[in-house]
GROMACS .gro file of C-alpha atoms in nm:
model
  242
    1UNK     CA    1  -0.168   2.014   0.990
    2UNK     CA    2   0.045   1.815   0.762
    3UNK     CA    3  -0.148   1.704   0.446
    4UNK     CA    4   0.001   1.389   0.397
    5UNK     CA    5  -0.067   1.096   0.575
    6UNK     CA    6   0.157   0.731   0.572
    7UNK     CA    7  -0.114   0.406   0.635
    8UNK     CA    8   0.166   0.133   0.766
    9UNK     CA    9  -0.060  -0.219   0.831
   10UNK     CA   10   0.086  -0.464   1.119
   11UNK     CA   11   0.120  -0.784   1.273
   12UNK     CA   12   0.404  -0.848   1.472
   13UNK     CA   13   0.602  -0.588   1.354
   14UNK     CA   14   0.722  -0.539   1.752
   15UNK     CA   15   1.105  -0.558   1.573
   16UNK     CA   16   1.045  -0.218   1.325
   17UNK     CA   17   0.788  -0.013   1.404
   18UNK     CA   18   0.968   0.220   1.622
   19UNK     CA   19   1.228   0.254   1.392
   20UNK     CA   20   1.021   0.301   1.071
   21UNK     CA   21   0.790   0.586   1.267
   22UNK     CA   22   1.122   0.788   1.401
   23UNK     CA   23   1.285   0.779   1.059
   24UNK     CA   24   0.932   0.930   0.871
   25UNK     CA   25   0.921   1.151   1.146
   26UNK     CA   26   1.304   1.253   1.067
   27UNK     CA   27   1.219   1.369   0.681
   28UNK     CA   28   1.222   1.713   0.596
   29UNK     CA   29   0.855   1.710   0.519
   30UNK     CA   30   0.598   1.657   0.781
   31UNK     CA   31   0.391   1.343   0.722
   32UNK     CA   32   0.190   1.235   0.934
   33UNK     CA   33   0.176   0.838   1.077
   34UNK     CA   34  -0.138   0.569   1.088
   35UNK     CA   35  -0.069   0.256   1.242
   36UNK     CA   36  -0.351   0.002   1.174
   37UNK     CA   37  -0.255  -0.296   1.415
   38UNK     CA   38  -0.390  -0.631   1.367
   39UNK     CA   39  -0.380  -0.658   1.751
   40UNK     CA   40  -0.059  -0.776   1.754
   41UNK     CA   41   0.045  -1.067   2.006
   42UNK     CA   42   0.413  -0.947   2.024
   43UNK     CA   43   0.306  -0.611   2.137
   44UNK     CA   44   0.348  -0.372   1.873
   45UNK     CA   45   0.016  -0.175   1.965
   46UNK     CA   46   0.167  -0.107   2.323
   47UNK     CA   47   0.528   0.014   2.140
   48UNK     CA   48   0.325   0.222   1.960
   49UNK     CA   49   0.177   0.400   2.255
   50UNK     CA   50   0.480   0.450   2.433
   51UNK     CA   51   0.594   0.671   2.116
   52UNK     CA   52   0.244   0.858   2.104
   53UNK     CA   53   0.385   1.008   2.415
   54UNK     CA   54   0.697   1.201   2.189
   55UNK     CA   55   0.507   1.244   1.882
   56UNK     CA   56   0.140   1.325   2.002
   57UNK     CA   57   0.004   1.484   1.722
   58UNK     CA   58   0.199   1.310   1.434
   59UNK     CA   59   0.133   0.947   1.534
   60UNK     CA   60  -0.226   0.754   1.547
   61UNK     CA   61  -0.313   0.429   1.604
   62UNK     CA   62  -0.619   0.217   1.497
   63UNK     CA   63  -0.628  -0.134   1.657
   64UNK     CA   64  -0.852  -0.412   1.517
   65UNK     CA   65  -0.997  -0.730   1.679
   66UNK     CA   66  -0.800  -0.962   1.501
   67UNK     CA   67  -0.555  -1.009   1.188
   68UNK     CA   68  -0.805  -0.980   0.887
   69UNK     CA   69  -0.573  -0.915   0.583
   70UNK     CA   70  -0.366  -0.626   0.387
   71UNK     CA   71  -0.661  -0.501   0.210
   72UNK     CA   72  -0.882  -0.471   0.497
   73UNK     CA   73  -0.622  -0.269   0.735
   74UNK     CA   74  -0.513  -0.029   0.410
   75UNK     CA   75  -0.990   0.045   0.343
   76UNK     CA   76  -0.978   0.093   0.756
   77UNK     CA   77  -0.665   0.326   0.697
   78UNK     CA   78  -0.847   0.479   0.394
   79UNK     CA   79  -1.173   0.596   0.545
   80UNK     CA   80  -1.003   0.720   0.851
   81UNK     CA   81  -0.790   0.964   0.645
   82UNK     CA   82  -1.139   1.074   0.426
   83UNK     CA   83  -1.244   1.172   0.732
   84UNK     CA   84  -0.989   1.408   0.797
   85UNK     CA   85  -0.806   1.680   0.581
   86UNK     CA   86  -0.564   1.435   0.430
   87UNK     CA   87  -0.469   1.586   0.091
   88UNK     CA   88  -0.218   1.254   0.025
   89UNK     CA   89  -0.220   0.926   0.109
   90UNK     CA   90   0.069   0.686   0.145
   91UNK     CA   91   0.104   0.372   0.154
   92UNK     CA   92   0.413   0.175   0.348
   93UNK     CA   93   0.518  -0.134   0.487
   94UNK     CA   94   0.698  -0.133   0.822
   95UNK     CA   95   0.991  -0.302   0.781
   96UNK     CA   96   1.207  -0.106   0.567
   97UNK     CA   97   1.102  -0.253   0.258
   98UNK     CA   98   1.023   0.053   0.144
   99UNK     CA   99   1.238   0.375   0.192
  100UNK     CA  100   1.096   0.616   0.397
  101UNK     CA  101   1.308   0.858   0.189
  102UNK     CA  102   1.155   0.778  -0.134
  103UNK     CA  103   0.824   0.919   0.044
  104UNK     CA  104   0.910   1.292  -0.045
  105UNK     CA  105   0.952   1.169  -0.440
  106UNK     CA  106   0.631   0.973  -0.413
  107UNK     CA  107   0.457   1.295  -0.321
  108UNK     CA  108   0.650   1.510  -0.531
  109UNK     CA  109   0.511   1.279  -0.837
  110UNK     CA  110   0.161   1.410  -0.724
  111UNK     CA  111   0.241   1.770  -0.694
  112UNK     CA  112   0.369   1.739  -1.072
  113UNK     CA  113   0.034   1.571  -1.254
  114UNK     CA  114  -0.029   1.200  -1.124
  115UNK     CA  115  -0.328   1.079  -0.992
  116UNK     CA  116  -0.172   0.784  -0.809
  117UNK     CA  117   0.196   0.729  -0.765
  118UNK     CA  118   0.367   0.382  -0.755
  119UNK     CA  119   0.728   0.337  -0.617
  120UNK     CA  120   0.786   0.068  -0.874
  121UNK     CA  121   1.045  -0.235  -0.845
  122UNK     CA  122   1.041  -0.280  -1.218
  123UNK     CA  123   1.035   0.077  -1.433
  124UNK     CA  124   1.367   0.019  -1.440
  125UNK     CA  125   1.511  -0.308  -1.525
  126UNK     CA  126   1.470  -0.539  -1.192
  127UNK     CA  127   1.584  -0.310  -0.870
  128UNK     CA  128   1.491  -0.603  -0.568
  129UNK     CA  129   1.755  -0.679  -0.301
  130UNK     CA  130   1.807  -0.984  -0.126
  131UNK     CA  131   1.493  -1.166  -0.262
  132UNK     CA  132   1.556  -1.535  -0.373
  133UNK     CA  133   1.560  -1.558  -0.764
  134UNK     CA  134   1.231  -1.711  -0.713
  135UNK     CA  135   1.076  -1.423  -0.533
  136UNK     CA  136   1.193  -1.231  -0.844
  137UNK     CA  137   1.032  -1.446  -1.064
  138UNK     CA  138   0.702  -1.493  -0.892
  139UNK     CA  139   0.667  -1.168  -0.837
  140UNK     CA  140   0.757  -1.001  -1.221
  141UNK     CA  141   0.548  -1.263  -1.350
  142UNK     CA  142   0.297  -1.154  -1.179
  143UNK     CA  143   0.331  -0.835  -1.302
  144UNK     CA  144   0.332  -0.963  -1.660
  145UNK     CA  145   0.048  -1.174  -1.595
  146UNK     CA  146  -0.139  -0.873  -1.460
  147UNK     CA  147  -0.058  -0.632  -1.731
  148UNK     CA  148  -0.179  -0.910  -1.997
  149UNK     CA  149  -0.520  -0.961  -1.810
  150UNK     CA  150  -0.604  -0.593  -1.701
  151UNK     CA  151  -0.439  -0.382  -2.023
  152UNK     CA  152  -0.271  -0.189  -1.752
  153UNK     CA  153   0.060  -0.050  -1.864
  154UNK     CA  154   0.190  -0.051  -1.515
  155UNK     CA  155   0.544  -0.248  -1.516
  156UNK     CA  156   0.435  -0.301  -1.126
  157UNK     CA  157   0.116  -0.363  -1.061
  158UNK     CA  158   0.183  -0.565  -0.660
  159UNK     CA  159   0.373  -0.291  -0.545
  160UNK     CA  160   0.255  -0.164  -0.195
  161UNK     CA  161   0.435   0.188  -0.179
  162UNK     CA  162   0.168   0.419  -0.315
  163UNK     CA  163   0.070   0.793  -0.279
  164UNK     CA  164  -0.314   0.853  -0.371
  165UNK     CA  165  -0.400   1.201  -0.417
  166UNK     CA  166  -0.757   1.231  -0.183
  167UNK     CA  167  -0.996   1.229  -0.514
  168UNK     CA  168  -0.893   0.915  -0.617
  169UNK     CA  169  -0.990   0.761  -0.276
  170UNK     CA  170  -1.307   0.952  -0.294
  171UNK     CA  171  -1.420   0.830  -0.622
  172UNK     CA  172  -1.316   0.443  -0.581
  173UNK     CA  173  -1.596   0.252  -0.382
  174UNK     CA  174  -1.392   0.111  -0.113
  175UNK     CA  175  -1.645  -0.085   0.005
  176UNK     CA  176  -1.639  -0.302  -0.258
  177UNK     CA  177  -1.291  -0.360  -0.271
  178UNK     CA  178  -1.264  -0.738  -0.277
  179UNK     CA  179  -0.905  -0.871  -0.215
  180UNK     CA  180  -0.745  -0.869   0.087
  181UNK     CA  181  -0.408  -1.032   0.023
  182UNK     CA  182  -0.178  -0.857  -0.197
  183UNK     CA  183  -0.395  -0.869  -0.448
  184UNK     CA  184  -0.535  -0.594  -0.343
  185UNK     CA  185  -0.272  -0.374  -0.431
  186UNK     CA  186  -0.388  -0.504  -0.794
  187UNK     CA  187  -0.728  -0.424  -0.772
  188UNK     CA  188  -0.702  -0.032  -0.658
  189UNK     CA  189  -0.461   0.034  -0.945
  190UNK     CA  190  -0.703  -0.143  -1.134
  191UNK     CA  191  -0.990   0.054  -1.025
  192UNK     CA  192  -0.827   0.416  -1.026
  193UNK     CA  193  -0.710   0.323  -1.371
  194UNK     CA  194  -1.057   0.239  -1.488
  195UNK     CA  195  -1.162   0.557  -1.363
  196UNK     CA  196  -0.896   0.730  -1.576
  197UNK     CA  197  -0.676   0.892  -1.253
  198UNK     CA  198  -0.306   0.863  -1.413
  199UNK     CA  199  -0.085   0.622  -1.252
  200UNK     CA  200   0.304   0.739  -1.249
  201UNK     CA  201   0.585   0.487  -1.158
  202UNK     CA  202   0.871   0.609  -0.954
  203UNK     CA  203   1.137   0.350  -0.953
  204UNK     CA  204   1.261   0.268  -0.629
  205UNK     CA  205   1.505   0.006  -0.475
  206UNK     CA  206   1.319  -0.278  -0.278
  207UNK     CA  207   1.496  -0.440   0.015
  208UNK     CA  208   1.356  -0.720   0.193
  209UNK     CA  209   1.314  -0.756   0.551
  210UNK     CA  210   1.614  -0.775   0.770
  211UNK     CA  211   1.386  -0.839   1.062
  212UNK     CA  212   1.045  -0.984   1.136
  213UNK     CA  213   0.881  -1.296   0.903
  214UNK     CA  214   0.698  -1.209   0.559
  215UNK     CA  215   0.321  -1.288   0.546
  216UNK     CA  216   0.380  -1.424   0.208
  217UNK     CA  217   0.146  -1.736   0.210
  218UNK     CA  218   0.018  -1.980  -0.072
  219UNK     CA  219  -0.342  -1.857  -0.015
  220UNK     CA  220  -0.194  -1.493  -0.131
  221UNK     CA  221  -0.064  -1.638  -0.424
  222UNK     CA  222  -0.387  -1.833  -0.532
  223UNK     CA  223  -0.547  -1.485  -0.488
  224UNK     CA  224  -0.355  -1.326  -0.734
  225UNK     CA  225  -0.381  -1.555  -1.004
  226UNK     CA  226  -0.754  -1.679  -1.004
  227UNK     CA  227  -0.861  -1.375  -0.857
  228UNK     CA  228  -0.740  -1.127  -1.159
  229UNK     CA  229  -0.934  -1.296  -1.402
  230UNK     CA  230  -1.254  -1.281  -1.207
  231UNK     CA  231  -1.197  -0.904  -1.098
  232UNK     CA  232  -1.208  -0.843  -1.493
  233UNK     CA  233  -1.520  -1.030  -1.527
  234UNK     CA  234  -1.658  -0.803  -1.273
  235UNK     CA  235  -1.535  -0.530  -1.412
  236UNK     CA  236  -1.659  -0.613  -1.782
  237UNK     CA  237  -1.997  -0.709  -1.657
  238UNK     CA  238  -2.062  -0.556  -1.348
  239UNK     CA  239  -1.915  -0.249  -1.425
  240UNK     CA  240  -2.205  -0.016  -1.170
  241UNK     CA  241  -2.091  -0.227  -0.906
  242UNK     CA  242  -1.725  -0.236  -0.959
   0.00000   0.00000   0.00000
């Protein structure tokens, strides 16, 4: 059985997730493929059937009622691979965002000492393609907001292309995870680094979509920025229940 295991979250990702499957599936190292669907109206639950057939034991699929957020379909994704031998757990988006290649370095981060390894946009200088300068800017300032609030010295704390070594996973309490946007992505750093795992950056390129529309909203971004300050309340004050 492979021990690592790649969480990809969709909605109407009918355009890429054939494509992102195959090309894990064509890395030298076996990983393994979770597909938590948000019951999809375009049909990307059904595509992902069809390719059970060719990769049986290498591709699973969870399907939910409904779309209920990032942070919910990464916990579902979490506590199905606790309850298996998982020894690593990844974290990808399905539309190329994210180089499937950069996978094997992720995991190779966590065979060398980290706790939790981050493909980071931002370790070194900016490294985002195609975004609109004021992607870029919303998004690093985020990060410098972040850093200010949490003391975190992670250069990118949004980023959604993770490995977590099982332990970490273990010890968070992922049911009291509260975010579901992209915020979330903030708040398990958060966590694992308040439990003292070590987080290691690997700097990656970002590319954005070529196909399929972001779920980017203006509720996400609200989220982010109120939603920080009161997860370090919690944190400060509430720390048994954090």
């Amino acid at each position: 059985m492979a021990d690592g295991l790649v969480i990809i979250p969709t909605f109407n990702e009918i355009e890429n997730i054939e494509a992102i499957a195959k090309t894990v599936f064509d890395l030298k190292k076996d990983f393994h493929v979770l597909v938590v669907d948000d019951n999809s109206p375009d049909g990307t639950a059904q595509a992902v059937r069809s390719l059970q057939e060719e990769y049986p034991d290498r591709l699973f699929l969870e399907v939910r009622k409904e779309k209920s957020g990032l942070g919910t379909a990464y916990i579902h994704g979490f506590k199905w691979a606790l309850e298996r031998d998982y020894e690593y757990i990844f974290e990808m988006d399905a539309d190329f965002s994210h180089r499937p290649a950069d996978l094997s370095r992720l995991h190779r981060a966590c065979l060398n000492g980290a706790d939790v390894a981050v493909g980071s946009r931002y370790k070194k200088g900016v490294n985002v393609v195609n975004w609109p300068l004021f992607r870029i800017l919303l998004s690093y300032g985020a990060s410098f907001y972040v850093k200010f609030i949490t003391g975190m010295k992670v250069h990118d704390p949004t980023a959604g292309f993770i490995c977590y070594k099982r332990e970490v996973l273990e010890k968070i309490k992922l049911d009291n995870v509260r975010f579901i946007g992209y915020a979330f992505q903030i708040e398990m750093k958060y966590r694992a680094y308040l439990q003292k795992f070590k987080i290691e950056e690997v700097s990656i390129i970002f590319t954005d979509r070529v196909n399929g529309k972001s779920k980017m909203n203006s509720a996400i971004i609200r989220e982010a920025i109120f939603g920080v300050i009161a997860m370090k309340f919690r944190s400060l004050f509430f720390r048994k229940n954090f």
